[in-house]
Coordinates of C-alpha atoms in Angstrom, one line a residue:
M1482 CA -1.5 -19.2 74.2
P1483 CA -2.9 -19.5 70.7
A1484 CA -1.0 -17.6 68.0
I1485 CA -2.3 -14.2 67.1
P1486 CA -3.0 -14.1 63.4
K1487 CA -1.1 -11.4 61.4
P1488 CA -3.2 -8.7 60.0
P1489 CA -3.6 -8.9 56.2
A1490 CA -1.0 -6.9 54.2
A1491 CA -2.2 -3.5 53.0
P1492 CA -2.8 -3.5 49.2
L1493 CA 0.0 -2.1 47.2
P1494 CA -0.7 1.3 45.8
R1495 CA -1.1 1.2 42.0
P1496 CA 1.0 3.7 40.0
A1497 CA -0.8 6.2 37.8
G1498 CA -0.9 4.8 34.3
R1499 CA 0.6 1.5 33.2
A1500 CA 2.8 -0.2 35.8
T1501 CA 6.5 -0.7 34.8
I1502 CA 9.1 -3.2 35.8
A1503 CA 10.6 -0.6 38.1
D1504 CA 7.2 -0.3 39.9
V1505 CA 7.2 -4.0 40.5
A1506 CA 10.8 -4.1 41.7
R1507 CA 10.1 -1.2 44.1
A1508 CA 6.9 -2.9 45.5
A1509 CA 8.7 -6.2 46.0
G1510 CA 11.8 -4.7 47.4
V1511 CA 14.1 -6.2 44.8
S1512 CA 16.1 -5.2 41.8
K1513 CA 14.7 -4.9 38.2
A1514 CA 17.1 -7.7 37.2
T1515 CA 15.4 -10.0 39.8
V1516 CA 11.9 -9.2 38.4
S1517 CA 13.3 -9.9 34.9
R1518 CA 14.5 -13.3 36.1
F1519 CA 11.1 -14.1 37.5
L1520 CA 9.3 -12.9 34.3
N1521 CA 11.6 -15.0 32.2
H1522 CA 10.7 -18.2 34.2
R1523 CA 14.1 -18.4 35.9
E1524 CA 12.7 -18.9 39.4
E1525 CA 15.5 -21.4 40.1
L1526 CA 17.8 -18.4 40.5
L1527 CA 15.5 -16.9 43.2
T1528 CA 14.7 -18.0 46.7
P1529 CA 11.1 -19.0 47.3
D1530 CA 10.5 -15.9 49.4
I1531 CA 11.7 -13.5 46.8
A1532 CA 9.8 -15.3 44.0
T1533 CA 6.6 -15.0 46.1
R1534 CA 7.2 -11.3 46.7
V1535 CA 7.7 -10.6 43.1
E1536 CA 4.6 -12.7 42.1
V1537 CA 2.5 -10.8 44.6
A1538 CA 3.7 -7.4 43.3
V1539 CA 3.1 -8.4 39.7
A1540 CA -0.5 -9.4 40.5
A1541 CA -1.2 -6.4 42.8
L1542 CA 0.0 -3.9 40.2
A1543 CA -1.6 -5.8 37.2
Y1544 CA 1.8 -5.6 35.5
V1545 CA 1.9 -6.8 31.9
P1546 CA 5.3 -7.0 30.2
S1547 CA 5.7 -4.9 27.1
P1548 CA 5.6 -7.1 24.0
M1549 CA 7.9 -4.6 22.2
A1550 CA 10.5 -4.7 25.0
Q1551 CA 10.5 -8.5 25.1
A1552 CA 10.8 -8.7 21.4
L1553 CA 13.7 -6.3 21.3
K1554 CA 15.5 -8.3 24.0
R1555 CA 15.2 -11.3 21.7
G1556 CA 16.4 -9.2 18.8
R1557 CA 13.0 -9.3 17.0
S1558 CA 10.4 -6.6 16.9
R1559 CA 7.8 -8.5 14.8
L1560 CA 7.2 -5.2 13.0
I1561 CA 7.1 -4.6 9.3
G1562 CA 7.3 -1.1 7.8
L1563 CA 4.9 -0.2 5.0
V1564 CA 5.5 3.0 3.1
V1565 CA 2.8 4.2 0.7
A1566 CA 2.8 7.1 -1.7
D1567 CA -0.8 8.2 -1.0
V1568 CA -3.0 6.6 1.5
T1569 CA -6.1 8.3 -0.1
N1570 CA -5.5 6.3 -3.2
P1571 CA -7.9 3.3 -3.1
F1572 CA -5.2 1.0 -4.6
S1573 CA -2.8 1.7 -1.7
V1574 CA -5.5 1.1 0.9
A1575 CA -6.5 -2.2 -0.8
V1576 CA -2.9 -3.4 -1.0
L1577 CA -2.4 -2.4 2.7
R1578 CA -5.3 -4.7 3.7
G1579 CA -3.9 -7.7 1.8
A1580 CA -0.4 -7.2 3.3
E1581 CA -1.8 -6.7 6.8
K1582 CA -3.8 -9.9 6.8
A1583 CA -0.7 -11.9 5.7
C1584 CA 1.5 -10.3 8.3
Q1585 CA -1.1 -10.9 11.1
E1586 CA -1.4 -14.5 10.1
A1587 CA 2.4 -14.8 10.5
G1588 CA 2.5 -13.0 13.9
Y1589 CA 3.7 -9.6 12.6
L1590 CA 2.3 -6.1 12.7
L1591 CA 2.5 -3.4 10.1
M1592 CA 3.6 0.2 10.7
L1593 CA 2.3 2.6 8.1
F1594 CA 4.1 5.7 6.8
N1595 CA 2.1 7.8 4.3
L1596 CA 4.2 10.0 2.0
G1597 CA 1.2 12.1 0.8
N1598 CA 2.7 11.9 -2.7
D1599 CA 5.8 13.8 -1.5
G1600 CA 8.7 11.9 -3.0
A1601 CA 11.2 13.9 -1.0
R1602 CA 10.0 12.1 2.2
E1603 CA 11.0 8.6 1.1
R1604 CA 14.3 8.6 2.9
E1605 CA 12.6 10.1 6.0
A1606 CA 10.1 7.3 6.0
I1607 CA 12.9 4.6 5.9
E1608 CA 14.8 6.3 8.7
A1609 CA 11.7 6.8 10.9
L1610 CA 10.5 3.2 10.6
T1611 CA 14.1 1.9 11.2
A1612 CA 14.0 3.8 14.5
Y1613 CA 11.1 1.6 15.5
Q1614 CA 13.2 -1.5 14.8
V1615 CA 11.1 -2.8 11.9
E1616 CA 12.5 -6.0 10.5
G1617 CA 11.8 -5.2 6.9
F1618 CA 10.1 -2.9 4.4
I1619 CA 7.2 -3.1 1.9
L1620 CA 7.5 0.0 -0.3
N1621 CA 4.7 1.4 -2.5
T1622 CA 6.3 4.8 -3.1
L1623 CA 7.0 7.1 -6.0
G1624 CA 10.5 5.7 -6.3
R1625 CA 12.1 9.1 -7.1
D1626 CA 14.6 9.2 -4.3
A1627 CA 17.6 7.0 -4.9
G1628 CA 18.8 7.8 -1.4
A1629 CA 15.8 6.0 0.0
A1630 CA 16.9 2.8 -1.6
A1631 CA 20.4 3.3 -0.3
A1632 CA 19.1 4.0 3.2
A1633 CA 17.1 0.7 3.3
A1634 CA 20.2 -1.2 2.0
R1635 CA 22.4 0.4 4.5
H1636 CA 20.3 -0.8 7.4
G1637 CA 20.5 -4.3 6.1
K1638 CA 16.7 -4.8 6.1
P1639 CA 15.0 -6.9 3.4
V1640 CA 12.8 -4.8 1.1
V1641 CA 9.9 -5.7 -1.2
L1642 CA 8.7 -3.2 -3.8
V1643 CA 5.0 -3.0 -4.8
D1644 CA 3.8 -1.5 -8.0
R1645 CA 6.6 1.0 -8.4
R1646 CA 10.3 0.2 -9.0
H1647 CA 13.3 2.0 -7.4
Q1648 CA 16.1 2.6 -9.9
G1649 CA 19.2 0.7 -8.9
M1650 CA 17.5 -1.3 -6.1
Q1651 CA 17.8 -5.1 -6.3
A1652 CA 14.7 -6.3 -4.4
D1653 CA 11.7 -8.5 -4.9
F1654 CA 9.1 -6.6 -7.0
V1655 CA 5.4 -7.4 -7.0
S1656 CA 3.1 -5.7 -9.4
L1657 CA 0.2 -5.8 -11.8
D1658 CA 1.2 -6.9 -15.3
N1659 CA 0.8 -3.4 -16.6
A1660 CA 1.4 -4.2 -20.3
G1661 CA -1.1 -7.0 -20.3
A1662 CA -3.7 -4.9 -18.4
V1663 CA -3.3 -2.0 -21.0
R1664 CA -3.8 -4.4 -23.9
L1665 CA -6.9 -5.8 -22.1
G1666 CA -8.5 -2.4 -21.5
A1667 CA -7.5 -0.7 -24.8
G1668 CA -8.5 -3.8 -26.7
H1669 CA -11.9 -3.7 -25.1
L1670 CA -12.4 -0.1 -26.2
V1671 CA -11.5 -0.9 -29.8
E1672 CA -13.7 -4.0 -29.9
A1673 CA -16.6 -1.7 -28.7
G1674 CA -16.0 0.5 -31.7
Y1675 CA -13.9 3.4 -30.3
R1676 CA -11.1 4.4 -32.7
E1677 CA -9.8 7.7 -31.3
L1678 CA -8.4 7.1 -27.8
L1679 CA -6.9 9.2 -25.1
F1680 CA -4.8 7.8 -22.3
I1681 CA -5.0 10.1 -19.2
S1682 CA -2.4 9.8 -16.4
E1683 CA -1.2 11.7 -13.4
P1684 CA 2.2 13.3 -14.2
I1685 CA 4.3 10.5 -15.5
K1686 CA 7.9 11.6 -14.8
D1687 CA 10.0 8.9 -13.0
V1688 CA 7.1 6.9 -11.7
S1689 CA 7.7 3.4 -13.1
S1690 CA 4.1 2.2 -13.1
R1691 CA 2.9 5.3 -15.0
L1692 CA 5.8 5.0 -17.4
E1693 CA 5.0 1.3 -18.1
R1694 CA 1.3 1.9 -18.7
E1695 CA 1.9 4.9 -21.0
A1696 CA 4.5 3.0 -23.0
A1697 CA 2.2 0.0 -23.3
F1698 CA -0.6 2.3 -24.6
R1699 CA 1.7 3.8 -27.2
T1700 CA 2.7 0.3 -28.3
F1701 CA -0.9 -0.7 -28.5
I1702 CA -1.7 2.3 -30.7
S1703 CA 1.3 1.5 -32.9
D1704 CA 0.3 -2.1 -33.3
N1705 CA -3.3 -1.2 -34.3
A1706 CA -2.5 1.8 -36.5
A1707 CA -2.9 -0.2 -39.7
S1708 CA -6.3 -1.7 -38.8
Q1709 CA -9.4 -0.7 -40.6
P1710 CA -10.5 1.8 -39.5
A1711 CA -7.2 2.9 -38.0
V1712 CA -6.8 3.3 -34.3
Q1713 CA -5.3 6.5 -33.1
G1714 CA -4.3 7.7 -29.6
Q1715 CA -2.6 10.3 -27.6
T1716 CA -1.6 10.8 -23.9
F1717 CA -2.6 13.6 -21.6
E1718 CA -1.1 14.2 -18.2
S1719 CA -3.6 15.6 -15.7
S1720 CA -2.6 17.7 -12.7
L1721 CA -4.9 18.3 -9.7
D1722 CA -4.8 22.0 -9.9
N1723 CA -5.7 22.4 -13.7
T1724 CA -9.2 21.2 -14.4
D1725 CA -9.5 23.6 -17.4
A1726 CA -6.7 21.7 -19.2
L1727 CA -8.5 18.4 -18.7
D1728 CA -11.8 19.8 -20.0
Q1729 CA -10.0 21.2 -23.1
A1730 CA -8.2 17.9 -23.7
L1731 CA -11.6 16.1 -23.7
R1732 CA -13.1 18.7 -26.1
E1733 CA -10.2 18.3 -28.5
L1734 CA -10.5 14.5 -28.2
R1735 CA -14.1 14.7 -29.4
Q1736 CA -13.1 17.0 -32.3
R1737 CA -10.5 14.5 -33.5
A1738 CA -13.0 11.7 -33.3
G1739 CA -15.4 13.5 -35.7
G1740 CA -18.8 12.0 -35.6
R1741 CA -17.8 8.9 -33.7
P1742 CA -17.6 8.9 -29.8
P1743 CA -14.0 8.7 -28.6
G1744 CA -12.6 6.5 -25.8
V1745 CA -10.7 7.4 -22.7
F1746 CA -8.4 5.0 -20.8
S1747 CA -7.7 6.4 -17.3
S1748 CA -4.5 5.3 -15.5
N1749 CA -6.0 5.0 -12.0
A1750 CA -9.0 5.7 -9.8
V1751 CA -7.8 9.2 -9.0
I1752 CA -7.9 10.1 -12.8
T1753 CA -11.2 8.3 -13.2
L1754 CA -12.8 10.6 -10.7
R1755 CA -11.3 13.6 -12.4
V1756 CA -12.7 12.5 -15.8
A1757 CA -16.1 11.9 -14.1
A1758 CA -16.0 15.4 -12.7
A1759 CA -15.1 16.8 -16.1
M1760 CA -17.9 15.0 -17.7
A1761 CA -20.3 16.6 -15.3
R1762 CA -18.9 20.1 -16.0
L1763 CA -19.2 19.5 -19.8
G1764 CA -22.7 18.0 -19.5
W1765 CA -21.6 14.8 -21.3
R1766 CA -22.6 11.2 -20.7
F1767 CA -20.6 8.1 -20.6
G1768 CA -21.3 5.8 -23.5
K1769 CA -23.1 8.5 -25.5
D1770 CA -20.4 11.3 -25.7
L1771 CA -17.4 9.3 -24.5
G1772 CA -16.4 5.8 -23.7
L1773 CA -14.2 5.0 -20.7
V1774 CA -12.2 2.2 -19.2
G1775 CA -10.2 2.9 -16.0
F1776 CA -7.6 1.2 -13.9
D1777 CA -8.8 0.2 -10.4
E1778 CA -12.1 -1.3 -9.4
T1779 CA -13.6 0.7 -6.6
E1780 CA -16.7 0.6 -4.4
W1781 CA -18.2 3.5 -6.4
S1782 CA -17.4 2.2 -9.9
P1783 CA -20.8 0.6 -10.5
Y1784 CA -22.7 3.7 -9.4
I1785 CA -21.3 6.5 -11.6
G1786 CA -23.4 7.0 -14.8
P1787 CA -24.2 3.7 -16.4
G1788 CA -21.4 2.0 -14.4
L1789 CA -17.7 2.4 -15.0
S1790 CA -15.8 -0.2 -16.9
T1791 CA -12.6 -1.0 -15.0
I1792 CA -9.4 -3.0 -15.0
A1793 CA -9.5 -4.6 -11.5
Q1794 CA -6.1 -5.1 -9.9
P1795 CA -5.7 -8.1 -7.7
T1796 CA -4.9 -5.8 -4.8
D1797 CA -5.4 -8.3 -2.0
D1798 CA -3.1 -10.8 -3.7
L1799 CA -0.5 -8.1 -4.4
G1800 CA -0.4 -7.2 -0.7
R1801 CA -0.3 -10.9 0.4
V1802 CA 2.3 -11.9 -2.1
A1803 CA 4.5 -8.9 -1.2
A1804 CA 4.2 -9.7 2.5
G1805 CA 4.9 -13.4 1.7
C1806 CA 8.1 -12.5 -0.1
L1807 CA 9.3 -10.4 2.8
L1808 CA 8.5 -13.0 5.4
E1809 CA 10.5 -15.6 3.3
R1810 CA 13.5 -13.2 3.4
L1811 CA 13.1 -12.8 7.2
R1812 CA 13.1 -16.6 7.6
G1813 CA 16.5 -16.6 5.8
V1814 CA 15.5 -17.6 2.3
V1815 CA 18.3 -16.5 -0.1
L1816 CA 17.3 -16.1 -3.8
P1817 CA 18.0 -13.6 -6.5
A1818 CA 15.6 -10.7 -6.6
R1819 CA 12.3 -11.8 -8.0
Q1820 CA 9.7 -10.1 -10.2
I1821 CA 6.2 -11.3 -9.8
L1822 CA 3.5 -9.8 -12.1
L1823 CA -0.2 -10.6 -11.6
P1824 CA -2.9 -10.3 -14.2
G1825 CA -5.7 -7.7 -14.1
Q1826 CA -9.4 -8.5 -14.8
L1827 CA -11.7 -6.5 -17.1
I1828 CA -15.0 -5.6 -15.6
A1829 CA -17.1 -4.2 -18.4
R1830 CA -20.0 -1.9 -17.7
G1831 CA -22.0 0.8 -19.5
S1832 CA -19.3 3.4 -19.7
S1833 CA -17.6 1.5 -22.5
V1834 CA -20.8 0.6 -24.4
P1835 CA -21.6 3.2 -27.2
T1836 CA -25.2 4.4 -27.2
T1837 CA -27.2 6.6 -29.4
T1838 CA -29.8 7.7 -26.9

């Protein structure tokens, strides 16, 4: 008699959600270890029958191994932790893009932790990202919590600092050349004819980039105090919740300048927006009532007033260089801690051109 064909096997029921290695083992009637051997191409340890059963179960359940689980088995997560002080700051977002591109090209992914300008969360950020097995850190933080630096060192992960230093931490540091950028921007204001200057910053205390820029501004004023006519300048720290104080500081600046328009140097894009808002409240115009150069080139800089003059930071390069330094450390490169300072670029527009109309 001819053989009676076997009826086709009933399709395996798919589990709700993503199938796991346990689902595959259950469907094939084998252990998870056996499935793992098959997935790691160790079929020589399996009989043909068992290998076929596992293969059928994998296909039927559309099982895809977890990249994270496989990486952790090899001792590599291919994850890099990025901590930023304030993700709403255009500078932080731009640096993030540069770092992300460099990491992706090298086969790594970034995990972002935003501090929201809360320096007390720096240690929390390090611990949280460490729990996800990140292989190293790129830190663009306030740098106020010495314990955060100690936490990173304790976990033995390489660290690269961007823009802001951490006191006592020996790590690669990538930043704008703040002193050179201040000379570039303040020098442009003086060349345009402004002699009474005001440097406006967010609260400076313990934030290295703010300290460096303010110190460079004071040095510039000191170096040019003997010029004819003399250059004079002061610093004002602007807080988010005190717009009246900023308005008054600008009024006093104009009074000190006498009949000449004064110049403002804003320390970042956040401050530039505050100054623009103050100008609107006061009914003043850039160029006519006040000249301005601000750190950070943004998408909106050309469209406010006659266009805002800026010091463009090489944000994409900062992110790429920081990621490159970290990737070198992950590949085993051993060097003393490096400091890499990149130059800024002056983009002159109407806000720094004195007008009489």
